[in-house]
Amino acid sequence: MSGTFPRLLIATEFPPNASGGGPAVVRQMLEGWPAEKLSWWSVLPETDTRFGQNVARHHVATIPARLYPQITLPQVKARILDTAWVPFASRHLKKTLQRLQPDVVWAIPHQWSIPPLAKVLPGSIVPFHVSMHDFADAHHLAQRIGTHRTARLLASTHGLYRTAQSRDAISEEMAADLRENTGASPDQILHAGVEPDDFRYLENKTVRTSEAIMIAYAGTIIAEETFILFAESLARIRSHLPRPLELHLFGAHSYQSRHWFDREWMFEHGNLADPELKTAMRGFAWGFAPMELTNDNARYNRFSLPTKIVSYLAAGLGIIAIGHGASTVSRLGNRYSFGPALTELARGTIDAVLQNCLAELDVWSRYGSEILRCARSEFDAGSMRRILWQRLGAVT
């Protein structure tokens, strides 16, 4: 792409080719940005380059793997990181800014990248843009590292967001929460999107009947209780369906050892690169998008937006959405009739609802117009990218 591009530094927890929804969003929004004008600072090292994100420089303020606060002694490890690693990472980020001299920084504050980002960027002369993908308290982090430490991470995120030269949030609900807590409004809503070539595919999509009822699940299983509810319902109804049923899982994690995994009709495909995943998705009729059915983790339900939804929309799949009524996936399902949307109030009817919808022979003819309406209204990648690039100083 022709144009004028500033020297951009991405600063976040994950490396350029990390798996997961957040990294996928960043890579998508960087599509077309010259690699020689792109550098990266992260907390975690690069372990896989299959996603093809090239950068001129990658600097890592590494957290030793055995010190990352996961399962064993997480509060002790978090205390060590606070006292020893955060000062080191802050110095490392300062030196990276001095060495690379970027024109602008794009910061995505996530977990342990938050303290050094919040300590360094507001006092730097380099302008920075902040993208909010998640809140620190949205994934039971307080249970691992403590309530006070999690609250400090959230407060640091608010400070970083408030002092940024420009900013975005992943949803209107997140934008409203940030506005209330920081007084700052986002310049845009930014998340994964449907690309122009996807729209062309959808506009010319034709009905294709498969010998099996094909359901896709893309990504890590976060709401496993909801996933189990879905899998157990499918197991009960599959003998009553007009065609064989198949559930296909795509992602970095394997679930074959789980008690609910049935090798007779469930299949795993591993962590595919974006082009391969896009091609694979187009062979399915349905995509499954679960969130938690309880509201115990209310901030996850309210603010998180699973990137898998965009993968399904871009391929023209009917979406089976199951989650608490307050969840983003349920609210989206209420606005657009792109498939059945089940909340906690209707969990007792899941067998009947799934048996009815999965008997549909022509999913695209039934839901295609709403899939397109949702994609155009909420998930236009080209439009989101243009606005972001303007904020970052690119002229195209």
XYZ file of C-alpha atoms in Angstrom:
396
model
C 0.000 0.000 0.000
C 1.372 3.414 -0.957
C 1.476 6.269 1.508
C 3.485 7.795 4.322
C 3.930 5.665 7.431
C 5.496 6.771 10.730
C 7.923 4.572 12.641
C 5.512 2.588 14.812
C 6.322 0.670 18.004
C 3.789 -1.862 19.271
C 4.050 -2.224 23.066
C 2.129 -5.011 24.773
C 2.427 -8.340 26.581
C 2.326 -10.693 23.597
C 4.844 -11.111 20.731
C 4.002 -10.418 17.064
C 2.905 -13.960 16.207
C 1.109 -14.953 19.397
C -2.085 -16.966 19.157
C -5.367 -15.677 20.548
C -7.938 -13.028 19.770
C -6.004 -9.939 20.883
C -2.904 -10.660 18.792
C -5.144 -11.508 15.821
C -6.825 -8.094 16.060
C -3.472 -6.282 16.117
C -2.141 -8.237 13.133
C -5.327 -7.595 11.191
C -5.183 -3.853 11.810
C -1.496 -3.820 10.762
C -2.235 -5.443 7.393
C -0.417 -3.295 4.831
C 1.839 -1.453 7.303
C 5.448 -1.713 6.004
C 7.510 -4.086 8.155
C 10.535 -1.774 7.989
C 8.460 0.899 9.757
C 7.238 -1.503 12.447
C 8.929 -2.524 15.719
C 7.627 -4.469 18.710
C 8.193 -4.483 22.466
C 6.694 -7.312 24.494
C 6.836 -9.151 27.784
C 6.595 -12.619 26.248
C 9.075 -13.954 23.660
C 8.254 -15.129 20.157
C 7.798 -18.904 19.980
C 6.031 -19.356 16.650
C 6.040 -17.374 13.403
C 3.240 -19.192 11.583
C 1.017 -16.106 11.507
C 3.525 -14.281 9.325
C 3.760 -10.949 11.162
C 7.132 -9.458 10.240
C 8.731 -6.594 12.155
C 12.005 -4.703 11.804
C 12.915 -5.086 15.489
C 11.503 -7.073 18.406
C 12.663 -6.250 21.948
C 11.563 -8.484 24.839
C 11.581 -7.692 28.568
C 11.255 -11.368 29.375
C 9.469 -12.713 32.425
C 11.130 -16.044 33.319
C 8.549 -18.744 32.591
C 8.764 -20.194 36.101
C 7.936 -16.769 37.581
C 4.798 -16.084 35.544
C 1.902 -16.140 38.078
C -0.265 -18.981 36.839
C -1.074 -21.952 39.094
C 1.749 -22.496 41.598
C 2.245 -19.746 44.226
C 0.801 -16.994 42.007
C 0.698 -14.305 44.720
C 4.310 -14.930 45.700
C 5.395 -14.755 42.064
C 3.338 -11.595 41.507
C 5.092 -9.959 44.471
C 8.485 -10.861 42.996
C 7.480 -9.423 39.628
C 6.267 -6.222 41.273
C 9.484 -5.662 43.195
C 12.108 -6.965 40.745
C 10.782 -7.423 37.227
C 8.585 -4.302 36.831
C 11.508 -1.895 37.492
C 13.644 -3.899 35.044
C 10.898 -3.916 32.389
C 10.326 -0.182 32.818
C 14.024 0.529 32.241
C 13.976 -1.862 29.286
C 11.038 -0.031 27.686
C 12.719 3.356 28.215
C 15.900 2.094 26.553
C 13.868 0.631 23.699
C 12.231 4.012 23.087
C 15.629 5.721 23.151
C 17.182 3.161 20.824
C 14.377 2.930 18.251
C 13.089 6.518 18.444
C 9.609 5.680 17.141
C 7.300 8.406 15.892
C 4.354 6.854 17.722
C 3.609 3.954 20.085
C 0.552 1.714 19.889
C 0.029 0.290 23.394
C -2.251 -2.648 24.145
C -2.222 -2.956 27.973
C -2.654 -6.581 28.984
C -1.814 -8.144 32.346
C 1.915 -7.794 33.129
C 2.624 -5.324 30.355
C 0.426 -2.818 32.214
C 2.879 -1.677 34.978
C 5.829 -0.786 32.694
C 3.556 0.790 30.078
C 1.843 2.915 32.734
C 5.165 3.942 34.317
C 6.943 4.906 31.093
C 4.602 6.079 28.340
C 2.812 8.997 30.087
C 6.192 10.618 30.817
C 7.651 9.999 27.374
C 7.857 12.607 24.614
C 6.630 9.974 22.127
C 2.863 10.185 21.468
C 0.981 6.970 22.136
C -2.337 5.373 21.217
C -4.038 2.919 23.613
C -6.282 0.029 22.549
C -8.351 -1.602 25.279
C -9.079 -5.273 24.581
C -9.807 -6.441 28.116
C -9.819 -5.287 31.717
C -7.370 -6.745 34.234
C -10.215 -7.881 36.493
C -12.226 -9.669 33.780
C -10.746 -13.185 33.965
C -10.602 -14.100 37.677
C -7.106 -12.593 37.940
C -7.830 -11.406 41.491
C -8.198 -15.034 42.589
C -4.604 -15.655 41.503
C -2.679 -12.496 42.370
C -4.965 -10.822 44.928
C -7.670 -8.163 44.900
C -5.427 -5.182 45.721
C -2.823 -6.002 43.087
C -5.535 -6.497 40.451
C -7.114 -3.176 41.447
C -3.727 -1.481 40.982
C -3.430 -2.955 37.495
C -6.884 -1.630 36.641
C -6.060 1.823 38.041
C -2.817 1.875 36.038
C -4.775 0.967 32.918
C -7.170 3.850 33.553
C -4.247 6.250 33.955
C -2.619 5.045 30.746
C -5.886 5.369 28.844
C -6.554 8.845 30.239
C -3.152 10.245 29.250
C -3.002 8.732 25.745
C -3.057 11.038 22.729
C -5.740 8.810 21.179
C -7.556 5.681 22.261
C -10.077 2.999 21.358
C -12.171 0.337 23.089
C -13.442 -3.034 21.939
C -17.144 -2.352 22.556
C -19.593 0.432 23.346
C -20.066 -1.039 26.824
C -16.326 -0.896 27.502
C -16.185 2.641 26.096
C -18.934 3.747 28.484
C -17.147 2.191 31.471
C -13.854 3.853 30.525
C -15.571 7.188 30.011
C -17.096 6.932 33.486
C -13.804 5.975 35.160
C -11.354 8.163 33.229
C -13.383 11.017 31.768
C -11.905 10.169 28.350
C -13.927 9.049 25.347
C -12.508 6.663 22.728
C -11.811 7.836 19.201
C -13.355 4.653 17.849
C -14.649 1.170 18.628
C -12.021 -1.281 17.387
C -12.072 -5.070 17.311
C -11.594 -7.876 14.806
C -13.408 -7.217 11.558
C -14.663 -8.584 8.276
C -12.351 -7.730 5.373
C -13.374 -6.449 1.910
C -12.597 -9.837 0.315
C -14.818 -11.487 2.940
C -17.686 -9.171 2.008
C -17.204 -10.070 -1.657
C -17.324 -13.747 -0.702
C -20.499 -13.263 1.336
C -22.217 -11.257 -1.385
C -21.633 -14.141 -3.819
C -22.026 -17.019 -1.369
C -24.089 -19.888 -2.703
C -25.902 -22.641 -0.876
C -23.824 -25.786 -0.445
C -25.371 -28.826 1.190
C -22.977 -31.080 3.074
C -23.414 -34.741 3.868
C -22.907 -33.848 7.542
C -24.062 -31.075 9.860
C -20.780 -29.224 10.355
C -20.210 -27.044 13.449
C -16.966 -25.108 13.986
C -15.460 -23.836 17.217
C -12.504 -21.458 16.833
C -10.129 -20.593 19.676
C -9.495 -21.486 23.306
C -12.432 -22.716 25.364
C -12.863 -20.007 28.016
C -16.434 -20.746 29.170
C -15.970 -24.500 29.539
C -19.136 -25.109 31.561
C -21.174 -23.606 28.734
C -19.199 -25.635 26.205
C -19.915 -28.838 28.157
C -23.634 -27.986 28.270
C -23.554 -27.613 24.482
C -21.524 -30.789 23.857
C -23.744 -32.893 26.115
C -26.856 -31.583 24.384
C -25.390 -32.446 20.976
C -24.609 -35.949 22.238
C -28.244 -36.411 23.254
C -29.814 -35.147 20.039
C -27.406 -36.246 17.318
C -29.156 -39.576 16.699
C -32.373 -37.621 16.013
C -30.858 -35.329 13.382
C -31.422 -35.878 9.646
C -27.671 -36.020 8.874
C -24.518 -37.037 10.774
C -23.220 -34.385 13.189
C -19.610 -33.183 13.401
C -18.040 -30.685 15.829
C -14.620 -29.363 14.742
C -12.258 -27.504 17.098
C -9.563 -25.075 15.933
C -7.029 -23.607 18.370
C -3.761 -23.844 20.245
C -5.073 -26.169 22.974
C -6.087 -29.821 22.781
C -9.201 -31.091 24.555
C -9.085 -34.758 23.600
C -8.414 -35.745 27.220
C -11.586 -34.036 28.474
C -14.381 -36.354 29.564
C -16.817 -34.732 27.139
C -14.648 -35.194 24.039
C -16.059 -37.919 21.761
C -13.658 -38.953 18.990
C -16.522 -40.462 17.011
C -17.898 -37.044 16.027
C -15.502 -34.435 17.447
C -12.318 -33.444 15.620
C -9.321 -31.191 16.372
C -7.336 -29.270 13.759
C -4.779 -27.372 15.845
C -3.765 -23.732 15.593
C -4.080 -22.703 11.945
C -2.632 -19.517 10.471
C -5.224 -16.900 9.542
C -5.532 -17.707 5.790
C -5.884 -21.444 6.462
C -8.451 -20.824 9.205
C -10.473 -18.574 6.896
C -10.527 -21.252 4.195
C -11.466 -23.949 6.703
C -14.328 -21.905 8.176
C -15.982 -21.594 4.770
C -16.583 -25.347 4.758
C -18.933 -25.198 7.765
C -22.592 -24.319 8.230
C -22.474 -23.285 11.897
C -20.129 -21.617 14.363
C -20.447 -21.938 18.151
C -19.917 -18.864 20.366
C -20.243 -19.588 24.119
C -19.815 -17.267 27.079
C -20.453 -17.877 30.763
C -24.066 -18.664 31.684
C -23.775 -17.213 35.175
C -22.948 -13.578 35.806
C -20.350 -14.375 38.484
C -17.695 -12.907 36.192
C -19.832 -9.950 35.195
C -17.038 -7.852 33.699
C -15.986 -10.669 31.380
C -19.584 -11.096 30.229
C -20.142 -7.399 29.768
C -16.911 -6.322 28.092
C -15.211 -9.249 26.322
C -15.956 -9.801 22.636
C -14.857 -13.237 21.363
C -12.911 -12.856 18.104
C -14.340 -16.177 16.922
C -17.606 -14.363 16.131
C -15.827 -12.462 13.365
C -14.369 -15.689 11.952
C -17.893 -17.073 11.713
C -19.411 -13.921 10.211
C -16.648 -13.650 7.609
C -17.361 -17.217 6.474
C -21.136 -16.753 6.458
C -21.847 -19.269 9.227
C -24.989 -19.345 11.284
C -23.942 -18.558 14.860
C -25.136 -20.576 17.842
C -24.708 -18.144 20.739
C -25.067 -19.358 24.332
C -24.354 -17.102 27.292
C -25.749 -15.024 30.115
C -28.241 -12.418 29.003
C -25.786 -9.655 29.961
C -22.967 -11.080 27.829
C -21.760 -9.416 24.646
C -22.590 -12.474 22.554
C -26.182 -12.565 23.833
C -26.689 -8.846 23.273
C -25.334 -9.196 19.752
C -27.664 -12.137 19.150
C -30.594 -9.996 20.260
C -29.715 -7.282 17.724
C -29.116 -9.605 14.789
C -30.911 -12.857 13.936
C -27.784 -14.705 12.753
C -28.742 -17.946 14.523
C -30.209 -19.216 17.793
C -29.268 -17.224 20.907
C -29.771 -19.009 24.234
C -29.424 -17.356 27.644
C -29.407 -18.793 31.156
C -33.198 -18.467 31.206
C -33.580 -20.950 28.344
C -30.928 -23.546 29.184
C -33.658 -26.122 29.843
C -34.777 -25.863 26.214
C -31.343 -26.331 24.677
C -32.025 -29.804 23.243
C -35.190 -28.689 21.458
C -33.619 -25.467 20.162
C -30.508 -27.203 18.833
C -32.435 -30.088 17.296
C -34.683 -27.623 15.486
C -31.936 -25.337 14.164
C -29.523 -28.124 13.192
C -32.219 -29.743 11.063
C -32.066 -26.662 8.806
C -30.814 -27.682 5.346
C -30.115 -24.176 4.048
C -28.505 -22.159 6.853
C -27.263 -19.362 4.572
C -30.663 -18.712 2.969
C -32.254 -18.463 6.399
C -29.636 -16.335 8.185
C -27.485 -14.827 5.424
C -29.141 -11.407 5.266
C -28.724 -10.894 9.027
C -25.142 -12.179 8.960
C -24.347 -9.565 6.313
C -26.214 -6.826 8.171
C -24.296 -7.580 11.370
C -20.947 -7.713 9.547
C -21.532 -4.405 7.763
C -22.916 -2.573 10.784
C -20.521 -3.776 13.483
C -17.440 -5.408 11.940
C -16.155 -3.468 8.912
C -12.381 -4.059 9.132
C -11.485 -1.612 6.365
C -13.278 1.258 8.069
C -11.775 0.483 11.491
C -8.276 0.216 10.017
C -8.536 3.571 8.223
C -9.540 5.378 11.413
C -6.799 3.709 13.471
C -4.120 4.532 10.911
C -5.198 8.170 10.934
C -4.746 8.214 14.721
C -1.304 6.638 14.333
C -0.279 9.272 11.803
C -0.291 7.254 8.580
C -1.256 9.046 5.367
C -2.567 6.701 2.650
